[in-house]
mmCIF file of C-alpha atoms in Angstrom:
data_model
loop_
_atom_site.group_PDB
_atom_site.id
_atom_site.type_symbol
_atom_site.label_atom_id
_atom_site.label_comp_id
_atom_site.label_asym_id
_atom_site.label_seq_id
_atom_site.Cartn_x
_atom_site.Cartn_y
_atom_site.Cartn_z
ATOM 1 C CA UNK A 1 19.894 11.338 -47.526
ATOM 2 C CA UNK A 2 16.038 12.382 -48.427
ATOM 3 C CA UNK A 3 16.089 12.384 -52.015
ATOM 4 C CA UNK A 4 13.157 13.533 -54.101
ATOM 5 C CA UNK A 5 14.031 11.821 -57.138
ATOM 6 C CA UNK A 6 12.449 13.056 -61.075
ATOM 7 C CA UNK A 7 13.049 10.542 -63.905
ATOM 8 C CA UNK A 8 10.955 8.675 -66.316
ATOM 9 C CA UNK A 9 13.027 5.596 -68.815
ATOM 10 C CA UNK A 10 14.608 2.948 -67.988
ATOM 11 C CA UNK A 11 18.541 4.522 -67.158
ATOM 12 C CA UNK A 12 16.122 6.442 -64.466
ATOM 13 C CA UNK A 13 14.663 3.516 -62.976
ATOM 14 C CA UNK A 14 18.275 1.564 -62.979
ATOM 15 C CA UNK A 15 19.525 5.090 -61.308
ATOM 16 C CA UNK A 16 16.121 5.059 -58.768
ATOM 17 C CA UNK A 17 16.984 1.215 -57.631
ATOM 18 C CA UNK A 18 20.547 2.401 -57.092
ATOM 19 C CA UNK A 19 19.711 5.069 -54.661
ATOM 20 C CA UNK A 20 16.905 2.221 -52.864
ATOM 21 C CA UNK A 21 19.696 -0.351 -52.426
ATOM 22 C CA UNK A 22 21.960 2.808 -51.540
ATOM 23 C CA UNK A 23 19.758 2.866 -48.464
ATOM 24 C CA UNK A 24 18.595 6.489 -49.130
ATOM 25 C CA UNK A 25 14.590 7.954 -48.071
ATOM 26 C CA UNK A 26 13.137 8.653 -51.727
ATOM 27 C CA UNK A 27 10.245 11.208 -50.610
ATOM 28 C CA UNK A 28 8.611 11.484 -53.917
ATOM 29 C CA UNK A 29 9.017 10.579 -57.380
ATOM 30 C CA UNK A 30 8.590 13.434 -60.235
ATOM 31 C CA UNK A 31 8.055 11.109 -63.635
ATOM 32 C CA UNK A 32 6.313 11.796 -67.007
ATOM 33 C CA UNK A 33 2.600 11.033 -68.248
ATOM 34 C CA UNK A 34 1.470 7.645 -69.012
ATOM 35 C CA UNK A 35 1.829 6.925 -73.121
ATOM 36 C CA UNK A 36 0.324 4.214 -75.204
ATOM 37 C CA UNK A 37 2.525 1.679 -76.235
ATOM 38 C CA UNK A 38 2.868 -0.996 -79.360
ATOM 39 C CA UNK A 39 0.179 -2.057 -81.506
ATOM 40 C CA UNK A 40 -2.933 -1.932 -79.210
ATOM 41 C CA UNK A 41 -1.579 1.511 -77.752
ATOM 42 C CA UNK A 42 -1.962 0.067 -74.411
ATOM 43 C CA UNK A 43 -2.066 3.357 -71.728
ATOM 44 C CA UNK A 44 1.719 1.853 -69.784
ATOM 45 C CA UNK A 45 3.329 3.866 -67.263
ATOM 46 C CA UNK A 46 7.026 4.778 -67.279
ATOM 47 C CA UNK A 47 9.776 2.436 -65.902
ATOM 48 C CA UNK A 48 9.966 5.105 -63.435
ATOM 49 C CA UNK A 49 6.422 4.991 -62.203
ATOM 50 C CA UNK A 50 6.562 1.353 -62.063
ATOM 51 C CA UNK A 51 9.697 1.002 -59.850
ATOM 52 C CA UNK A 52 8.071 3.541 -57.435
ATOM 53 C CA UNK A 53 5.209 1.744 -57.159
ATOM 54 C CA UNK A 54 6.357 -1.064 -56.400
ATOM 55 C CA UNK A 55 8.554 0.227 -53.831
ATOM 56 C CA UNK A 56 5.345 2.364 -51.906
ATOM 57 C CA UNK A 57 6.725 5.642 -53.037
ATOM 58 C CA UNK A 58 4.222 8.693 -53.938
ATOM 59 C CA UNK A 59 4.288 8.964 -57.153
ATOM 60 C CA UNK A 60 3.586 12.728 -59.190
ATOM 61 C CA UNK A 61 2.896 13.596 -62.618
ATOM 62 C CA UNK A 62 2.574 16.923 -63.459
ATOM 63 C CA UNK A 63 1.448 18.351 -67.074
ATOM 64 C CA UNK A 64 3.739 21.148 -66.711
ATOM 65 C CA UNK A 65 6.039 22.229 -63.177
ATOM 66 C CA UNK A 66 5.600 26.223 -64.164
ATOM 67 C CA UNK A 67 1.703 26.905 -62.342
ATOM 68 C CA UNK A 68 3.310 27.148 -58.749
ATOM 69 C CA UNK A 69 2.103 23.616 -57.966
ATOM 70 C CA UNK A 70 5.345 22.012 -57.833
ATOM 71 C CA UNK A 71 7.227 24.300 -55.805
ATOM 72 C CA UNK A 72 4.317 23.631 -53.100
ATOM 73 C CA UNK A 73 5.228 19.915 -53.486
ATOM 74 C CA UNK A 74 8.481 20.619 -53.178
ATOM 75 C CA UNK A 75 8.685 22.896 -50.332
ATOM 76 C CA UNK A 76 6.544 20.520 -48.298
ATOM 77 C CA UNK A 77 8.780 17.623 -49.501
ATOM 78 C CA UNK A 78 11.440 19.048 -47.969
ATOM 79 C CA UNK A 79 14.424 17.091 -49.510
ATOM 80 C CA UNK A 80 17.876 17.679 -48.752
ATOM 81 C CA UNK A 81 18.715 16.921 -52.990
ATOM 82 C CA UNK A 82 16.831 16.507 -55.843
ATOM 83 C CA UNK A 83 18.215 13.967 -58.623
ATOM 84 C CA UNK A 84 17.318 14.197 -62.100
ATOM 85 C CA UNK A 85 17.795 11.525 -64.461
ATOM 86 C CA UNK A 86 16.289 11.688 -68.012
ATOM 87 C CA UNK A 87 13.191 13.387 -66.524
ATOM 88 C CA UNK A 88 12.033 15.102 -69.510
ATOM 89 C CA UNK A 89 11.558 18.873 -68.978
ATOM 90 C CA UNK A 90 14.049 21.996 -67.492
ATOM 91 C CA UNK A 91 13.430 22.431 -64.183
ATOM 92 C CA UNK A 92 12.732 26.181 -63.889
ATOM 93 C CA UNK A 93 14.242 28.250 -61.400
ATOM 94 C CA UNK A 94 12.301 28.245 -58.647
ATOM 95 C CA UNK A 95 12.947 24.988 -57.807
ATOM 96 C CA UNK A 96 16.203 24.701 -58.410
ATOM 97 C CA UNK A 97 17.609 25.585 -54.644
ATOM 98 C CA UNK A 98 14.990 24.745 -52.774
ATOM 99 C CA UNK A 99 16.454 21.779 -51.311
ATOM 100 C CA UNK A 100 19.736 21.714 -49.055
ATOM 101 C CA UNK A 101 22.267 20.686 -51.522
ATOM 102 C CA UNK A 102 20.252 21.762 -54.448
ATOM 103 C CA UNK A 103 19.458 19.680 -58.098
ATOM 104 C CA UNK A 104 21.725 17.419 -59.515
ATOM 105 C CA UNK A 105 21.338 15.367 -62.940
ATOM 106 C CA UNK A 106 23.611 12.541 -64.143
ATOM 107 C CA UNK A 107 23.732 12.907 -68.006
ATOM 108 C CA UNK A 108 25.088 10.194 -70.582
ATOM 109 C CA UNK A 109 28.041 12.213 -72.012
ATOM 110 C CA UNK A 110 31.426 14.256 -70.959
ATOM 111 C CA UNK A 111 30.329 17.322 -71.048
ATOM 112 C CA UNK A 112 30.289 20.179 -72.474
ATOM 113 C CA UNK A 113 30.327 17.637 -75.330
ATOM 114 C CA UNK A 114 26.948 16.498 -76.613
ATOM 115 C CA UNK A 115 24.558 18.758 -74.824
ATOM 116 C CA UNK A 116 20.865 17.309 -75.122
ATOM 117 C CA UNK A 117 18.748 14.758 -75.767
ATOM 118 C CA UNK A 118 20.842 12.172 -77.957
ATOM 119 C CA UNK A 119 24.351 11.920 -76.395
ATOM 120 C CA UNK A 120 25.208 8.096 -76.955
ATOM 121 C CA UNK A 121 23.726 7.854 -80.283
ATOM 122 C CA UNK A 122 25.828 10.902 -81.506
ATOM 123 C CA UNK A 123 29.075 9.727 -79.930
ATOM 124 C CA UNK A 124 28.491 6.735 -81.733
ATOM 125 C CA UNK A 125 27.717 8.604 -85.261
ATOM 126 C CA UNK A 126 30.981 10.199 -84.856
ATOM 127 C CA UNK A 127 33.143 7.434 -84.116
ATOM 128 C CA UNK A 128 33.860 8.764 -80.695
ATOM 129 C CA UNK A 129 36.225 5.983 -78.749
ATOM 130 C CA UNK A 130 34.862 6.909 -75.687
ATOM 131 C CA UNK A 131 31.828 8.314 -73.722
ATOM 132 C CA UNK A 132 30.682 8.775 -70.435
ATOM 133 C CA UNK A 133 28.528 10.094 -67.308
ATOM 134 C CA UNK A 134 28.298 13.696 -66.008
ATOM 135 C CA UNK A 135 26.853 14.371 -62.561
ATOM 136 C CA UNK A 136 26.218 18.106 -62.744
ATOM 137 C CA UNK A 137 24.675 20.474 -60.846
ATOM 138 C CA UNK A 138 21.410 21.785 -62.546
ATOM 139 C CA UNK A 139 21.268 25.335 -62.916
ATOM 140 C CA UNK A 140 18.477 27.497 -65.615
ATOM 141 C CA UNK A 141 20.431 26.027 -68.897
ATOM 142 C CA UNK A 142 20.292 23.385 -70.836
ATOM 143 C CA UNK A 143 23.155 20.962 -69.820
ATOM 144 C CA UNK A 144 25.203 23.340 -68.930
ATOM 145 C CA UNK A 145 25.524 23.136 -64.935
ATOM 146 C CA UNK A 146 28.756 23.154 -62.868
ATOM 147 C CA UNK A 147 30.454 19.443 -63.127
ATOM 148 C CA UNK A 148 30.340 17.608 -59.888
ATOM 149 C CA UNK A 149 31.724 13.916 -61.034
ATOM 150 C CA UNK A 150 32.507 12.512 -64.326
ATOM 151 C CA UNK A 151 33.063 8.997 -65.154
ATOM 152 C CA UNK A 152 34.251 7.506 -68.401
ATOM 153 C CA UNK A 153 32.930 4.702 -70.959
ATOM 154 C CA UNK A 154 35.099 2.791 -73.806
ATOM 155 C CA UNK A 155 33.043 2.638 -76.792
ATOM 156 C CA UNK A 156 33.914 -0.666 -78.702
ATOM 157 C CA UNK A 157 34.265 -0.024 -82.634
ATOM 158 C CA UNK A 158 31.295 -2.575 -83.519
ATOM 159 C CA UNK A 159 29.108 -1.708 -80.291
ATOM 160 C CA UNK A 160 25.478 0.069 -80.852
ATOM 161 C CA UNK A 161 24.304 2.944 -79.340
ATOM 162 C CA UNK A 162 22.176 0.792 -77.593
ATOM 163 C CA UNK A 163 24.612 -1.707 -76.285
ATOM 164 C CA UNK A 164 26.537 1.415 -75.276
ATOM 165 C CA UNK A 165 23.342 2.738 -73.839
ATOM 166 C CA UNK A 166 22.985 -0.408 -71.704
ATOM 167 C CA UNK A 167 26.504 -0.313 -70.759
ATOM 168 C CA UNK A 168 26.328 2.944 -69.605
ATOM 169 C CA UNK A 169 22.829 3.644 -67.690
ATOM 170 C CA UNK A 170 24.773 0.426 -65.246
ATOM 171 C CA UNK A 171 27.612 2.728 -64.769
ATOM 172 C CA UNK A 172 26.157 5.728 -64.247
ATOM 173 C CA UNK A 173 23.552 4.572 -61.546
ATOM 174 C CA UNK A 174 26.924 3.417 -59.579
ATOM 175 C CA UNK A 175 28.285 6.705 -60.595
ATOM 176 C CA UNK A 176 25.583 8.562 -59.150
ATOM 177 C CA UNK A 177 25.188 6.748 -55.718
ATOM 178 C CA UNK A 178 29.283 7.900 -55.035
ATOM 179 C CA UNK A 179 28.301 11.474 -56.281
ATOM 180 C CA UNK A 180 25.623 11.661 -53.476
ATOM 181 C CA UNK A 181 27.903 10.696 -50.854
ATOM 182 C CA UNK A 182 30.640 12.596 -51.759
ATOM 183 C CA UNK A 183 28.230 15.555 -52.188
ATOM 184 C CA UNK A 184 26.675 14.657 -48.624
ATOM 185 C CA UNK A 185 30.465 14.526 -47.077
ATOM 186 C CA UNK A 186 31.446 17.597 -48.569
ATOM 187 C CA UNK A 187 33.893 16.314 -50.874
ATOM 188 C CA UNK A 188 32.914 17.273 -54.177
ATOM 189 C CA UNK A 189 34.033 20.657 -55.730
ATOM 190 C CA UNK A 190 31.794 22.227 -58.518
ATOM 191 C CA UNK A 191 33.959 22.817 -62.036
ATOM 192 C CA UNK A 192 32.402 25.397 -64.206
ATOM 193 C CA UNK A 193 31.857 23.762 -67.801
ATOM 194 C CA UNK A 194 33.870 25.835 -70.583
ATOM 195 C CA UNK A 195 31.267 26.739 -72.924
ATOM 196 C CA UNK A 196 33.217 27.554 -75.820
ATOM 197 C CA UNK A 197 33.582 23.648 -76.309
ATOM 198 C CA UNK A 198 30.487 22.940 -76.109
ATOM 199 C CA UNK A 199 28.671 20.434 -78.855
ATOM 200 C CA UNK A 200 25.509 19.797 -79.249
ATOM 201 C CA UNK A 201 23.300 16.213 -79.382
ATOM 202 C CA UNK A 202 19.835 17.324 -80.887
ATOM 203 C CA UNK A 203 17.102 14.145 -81.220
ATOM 204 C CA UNK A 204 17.220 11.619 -84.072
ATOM 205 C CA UNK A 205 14.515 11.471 -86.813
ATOM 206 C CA UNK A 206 13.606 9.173 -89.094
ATOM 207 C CA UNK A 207 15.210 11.632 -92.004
ATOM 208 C CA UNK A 208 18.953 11.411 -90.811
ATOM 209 C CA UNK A 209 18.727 7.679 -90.633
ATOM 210 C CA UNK A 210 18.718 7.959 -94.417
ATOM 211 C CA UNK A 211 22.038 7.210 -96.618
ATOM 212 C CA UNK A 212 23.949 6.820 -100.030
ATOM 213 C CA UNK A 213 27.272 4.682 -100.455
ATOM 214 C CA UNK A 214 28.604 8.066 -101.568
ATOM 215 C CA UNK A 215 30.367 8.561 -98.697
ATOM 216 C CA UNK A 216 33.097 6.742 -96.406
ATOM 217 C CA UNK A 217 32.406 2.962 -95.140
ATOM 218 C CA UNK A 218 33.676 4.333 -91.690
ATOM 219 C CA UNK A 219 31.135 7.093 -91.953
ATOM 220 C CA UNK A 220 27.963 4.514 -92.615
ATOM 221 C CA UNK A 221 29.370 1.794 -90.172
ATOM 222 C CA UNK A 222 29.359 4.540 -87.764
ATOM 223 C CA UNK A 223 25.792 6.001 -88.521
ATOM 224 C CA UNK A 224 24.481 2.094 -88.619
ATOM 225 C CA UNK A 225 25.547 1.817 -84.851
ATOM 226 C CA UNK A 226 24.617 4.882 -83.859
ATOM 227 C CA UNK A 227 20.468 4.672 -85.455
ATOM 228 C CA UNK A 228 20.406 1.310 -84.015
ATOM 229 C CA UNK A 229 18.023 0.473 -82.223
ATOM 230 C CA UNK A 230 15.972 3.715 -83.605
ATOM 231 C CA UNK A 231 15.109 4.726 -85.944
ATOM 232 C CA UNK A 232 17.377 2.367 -87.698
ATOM 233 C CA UNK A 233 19.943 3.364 -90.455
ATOM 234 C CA UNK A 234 18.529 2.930 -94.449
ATOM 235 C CA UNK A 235 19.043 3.108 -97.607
ATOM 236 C CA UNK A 236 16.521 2.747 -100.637
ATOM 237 C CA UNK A 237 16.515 0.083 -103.629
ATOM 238 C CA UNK A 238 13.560 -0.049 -105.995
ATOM 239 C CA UNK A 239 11.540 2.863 -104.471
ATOM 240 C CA UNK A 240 11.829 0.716 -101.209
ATOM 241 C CA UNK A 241 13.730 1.152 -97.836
ATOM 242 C CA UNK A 242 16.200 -1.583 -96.763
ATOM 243 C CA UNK A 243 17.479 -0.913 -93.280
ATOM 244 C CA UNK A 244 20.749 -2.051 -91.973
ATOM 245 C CA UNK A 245 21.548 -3.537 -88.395
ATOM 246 C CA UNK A 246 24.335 -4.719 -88.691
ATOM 247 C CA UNK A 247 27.776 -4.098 -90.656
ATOM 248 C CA UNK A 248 31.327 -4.565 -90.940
ATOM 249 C CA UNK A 249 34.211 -2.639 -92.773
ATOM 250 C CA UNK A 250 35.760 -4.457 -95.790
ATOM 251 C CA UNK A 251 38.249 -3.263 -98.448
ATOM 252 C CA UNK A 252 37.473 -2.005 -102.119
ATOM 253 C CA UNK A 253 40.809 -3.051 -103.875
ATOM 254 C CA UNK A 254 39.795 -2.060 -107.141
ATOM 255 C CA UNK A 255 38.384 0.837 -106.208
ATOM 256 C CA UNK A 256 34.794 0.349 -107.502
ATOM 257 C CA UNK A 257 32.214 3.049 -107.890
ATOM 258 C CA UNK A 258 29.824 3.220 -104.597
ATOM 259 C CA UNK A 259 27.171 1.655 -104.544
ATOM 260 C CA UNK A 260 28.937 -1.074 -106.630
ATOM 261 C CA UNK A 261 27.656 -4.818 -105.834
ATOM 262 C CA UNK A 262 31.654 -6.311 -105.242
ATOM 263 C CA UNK A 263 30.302 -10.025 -103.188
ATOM 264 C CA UNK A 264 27.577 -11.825 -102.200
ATOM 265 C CA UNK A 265 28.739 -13.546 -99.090
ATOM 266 C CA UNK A 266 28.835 -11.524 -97.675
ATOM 267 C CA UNK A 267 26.838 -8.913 -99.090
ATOM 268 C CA UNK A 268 29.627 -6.345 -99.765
ATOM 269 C CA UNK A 269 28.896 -2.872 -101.252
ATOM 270 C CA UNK A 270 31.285 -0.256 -102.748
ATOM 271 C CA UNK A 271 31.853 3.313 -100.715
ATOM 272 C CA UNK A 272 33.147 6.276 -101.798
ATOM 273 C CA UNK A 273 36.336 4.550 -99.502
ATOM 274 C CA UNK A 274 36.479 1.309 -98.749
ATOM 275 C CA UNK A 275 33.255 -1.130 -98.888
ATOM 276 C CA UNK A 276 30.734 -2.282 -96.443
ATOM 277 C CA UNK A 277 29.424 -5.490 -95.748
ATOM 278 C CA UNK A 278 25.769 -5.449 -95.356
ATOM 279 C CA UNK A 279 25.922 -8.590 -92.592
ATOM 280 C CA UNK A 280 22.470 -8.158 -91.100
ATOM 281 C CA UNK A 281 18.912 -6.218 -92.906
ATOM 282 C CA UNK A 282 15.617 -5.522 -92.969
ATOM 283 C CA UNK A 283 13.587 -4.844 -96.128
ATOM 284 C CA UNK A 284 10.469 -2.576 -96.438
ATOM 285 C CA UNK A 285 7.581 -4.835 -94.924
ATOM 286 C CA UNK A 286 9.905 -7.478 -94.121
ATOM 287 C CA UNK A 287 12.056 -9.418 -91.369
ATOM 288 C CA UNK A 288 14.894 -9.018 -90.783
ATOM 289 C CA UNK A 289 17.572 -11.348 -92.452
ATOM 290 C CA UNK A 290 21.279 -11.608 -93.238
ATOM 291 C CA UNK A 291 22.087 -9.310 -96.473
ATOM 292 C CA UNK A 292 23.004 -12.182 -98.873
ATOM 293 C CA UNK A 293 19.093 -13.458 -98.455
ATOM 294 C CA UNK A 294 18.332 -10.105 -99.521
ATOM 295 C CA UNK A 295 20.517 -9.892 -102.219
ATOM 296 C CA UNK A 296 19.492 -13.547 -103.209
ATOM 297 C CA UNK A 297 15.677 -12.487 -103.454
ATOM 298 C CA UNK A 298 16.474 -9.313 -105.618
ATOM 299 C CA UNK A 299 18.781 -11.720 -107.933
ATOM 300 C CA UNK A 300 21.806 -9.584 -107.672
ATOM 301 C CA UNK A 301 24.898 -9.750 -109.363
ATOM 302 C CA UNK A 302 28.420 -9.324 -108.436
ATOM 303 C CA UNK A 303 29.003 -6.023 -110.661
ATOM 304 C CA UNK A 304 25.247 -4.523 -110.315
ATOM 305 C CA UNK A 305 24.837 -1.541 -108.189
ATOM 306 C CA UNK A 306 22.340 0.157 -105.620
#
């Protein structure tokens, strides 16, 4: 199938080499602006760009698709689908049914659950057991196109939202290839999404990464998966931000006050239910380091509290 294809991180490029080994004709590649990266603030371009590149493909990247320019591409293009994955921006209408079988996207969740940008890292927050890929048709919304193919995704009770992440991009890149040639044989039927069960996945900030032991050690095991990698789940000790990559349940048999201090090793501290073991941190200006080095370096005491 001739596939113009619009993506920019890395679950795009895994989804872009799926369609190449797939056999399909890419025609173009729609991808995001070039951004400086790390220190230096090197100019890099997208995993997207990269993978096209490499593979010959004409590469486009637009400051906006809404001054006409686009739909020229498009129309001259001539695809018979465009696939979206992680591109970046709506589409707006006029481009949506230009090609034969129209726009698809393959987004990381069931929907209608966990519309936009953050879908993993939310069903990880939550303590979802499961996830998943959507391949939907696009239409003028925001997530909220007719479902064409859904596959689902365990979520394992110590995973990250980036090992989930990882776990899933692989998945849905297979996902997607089947979607395409089901949709090419006619085999797929469009299922409207009900709207009324609809939940939403707005991005992370630095701010919600932020927490107190005065709340449930499910609740902050949970939000430590889901920040990690970024921006990283914290809390604050002596004006200073200690962030947390790793944890564990434990039990809080006498029933301490969060925030208590109830062991050392490992480093196990008090919640409003149960307690958490802090196995893995890292402190303001630091590296990171298992939490009884921590504790060691701040001399706590079994007893004090955070």
């Amino acid at each position: 199938m001739k596939i113009l294809f619009m993506g920019t991180p890395d679950i795009a490029a895994q989804s872009l080499a799926a369609l190449l080994d797939a056999g399909h004709e890419i025609c173009g590649v729609y991808t995001r602006a070039d951004k400086p990266v790390g220190r230096k603030q090197i100019l890099t371009a997208p995993p997207v760009k990269q993978l096209a590149l490499q593979h010959g493909l004409t590469v486009y990247q637009p400051a906006t698709l809404r001054d006409g320019e686009a739909e020229k591409v498009f129309r001259a293009l001539a695809p018979d689908l465009v696939v979206v994955v992680a591109y970046g921006r709506i589409l707006p209408p006029e481009l949506l049914h230009i090609a034969k079988y129209g726009c698809i996207n393959l987004h990381v969740s069931l929907l209608p659950k966990y519309r936009g940008s953050a879908p993993i890292q939310w069903a990880v927050i939550h303590g979802d057991a499961e996830t998943g890929v959507t391949i939907m048709q696009l239409d003028e919304g925001c997530d909220t196109g007719d479902i064409l193919m859904v596959e689902k995704v365990p979520i394992g009770p110590e995973e990250t939202s980036g090992e989930v992440f990882d776990k899933v991009s692989s998945i849905g890149a297979r996902t997607l290839v089947r979607a395409v040639e089901l949709l090419r044989e006619g085999k797929l039927t469009p299922k409207k999404q009900n709207d009324s069960q609809a939940t939403q996945a707005p991005p992370l900030t630095k701010e919600m990464a932020h927490f107190t032991f005065d709340t449930t050690a499910q609740k902050l095991h949970d939000l430590v998966r889901g920040m990690n990698p970024w921006p990283v789940a914290f809390f604050e000790y002596g004006g200073k931000k200690v962030k947390v990559l790793q944890s564990r349940i434990a039990g809080n048999p006498e029933d301490a006050k969060p925030g208590t201090v109830l062991a050392l090793k490992p480093l196990t501290i008090a919640c409003h239910a149960d307690a958490l073991q802090l196995l893995s941190v890292t402190p303001e200006g630091g590296r990171p380091m298992d939490g009884t080095a921590w504790a060691a370096g701040r001399r706590l005491k079994v007893g004090d509290r955070l």
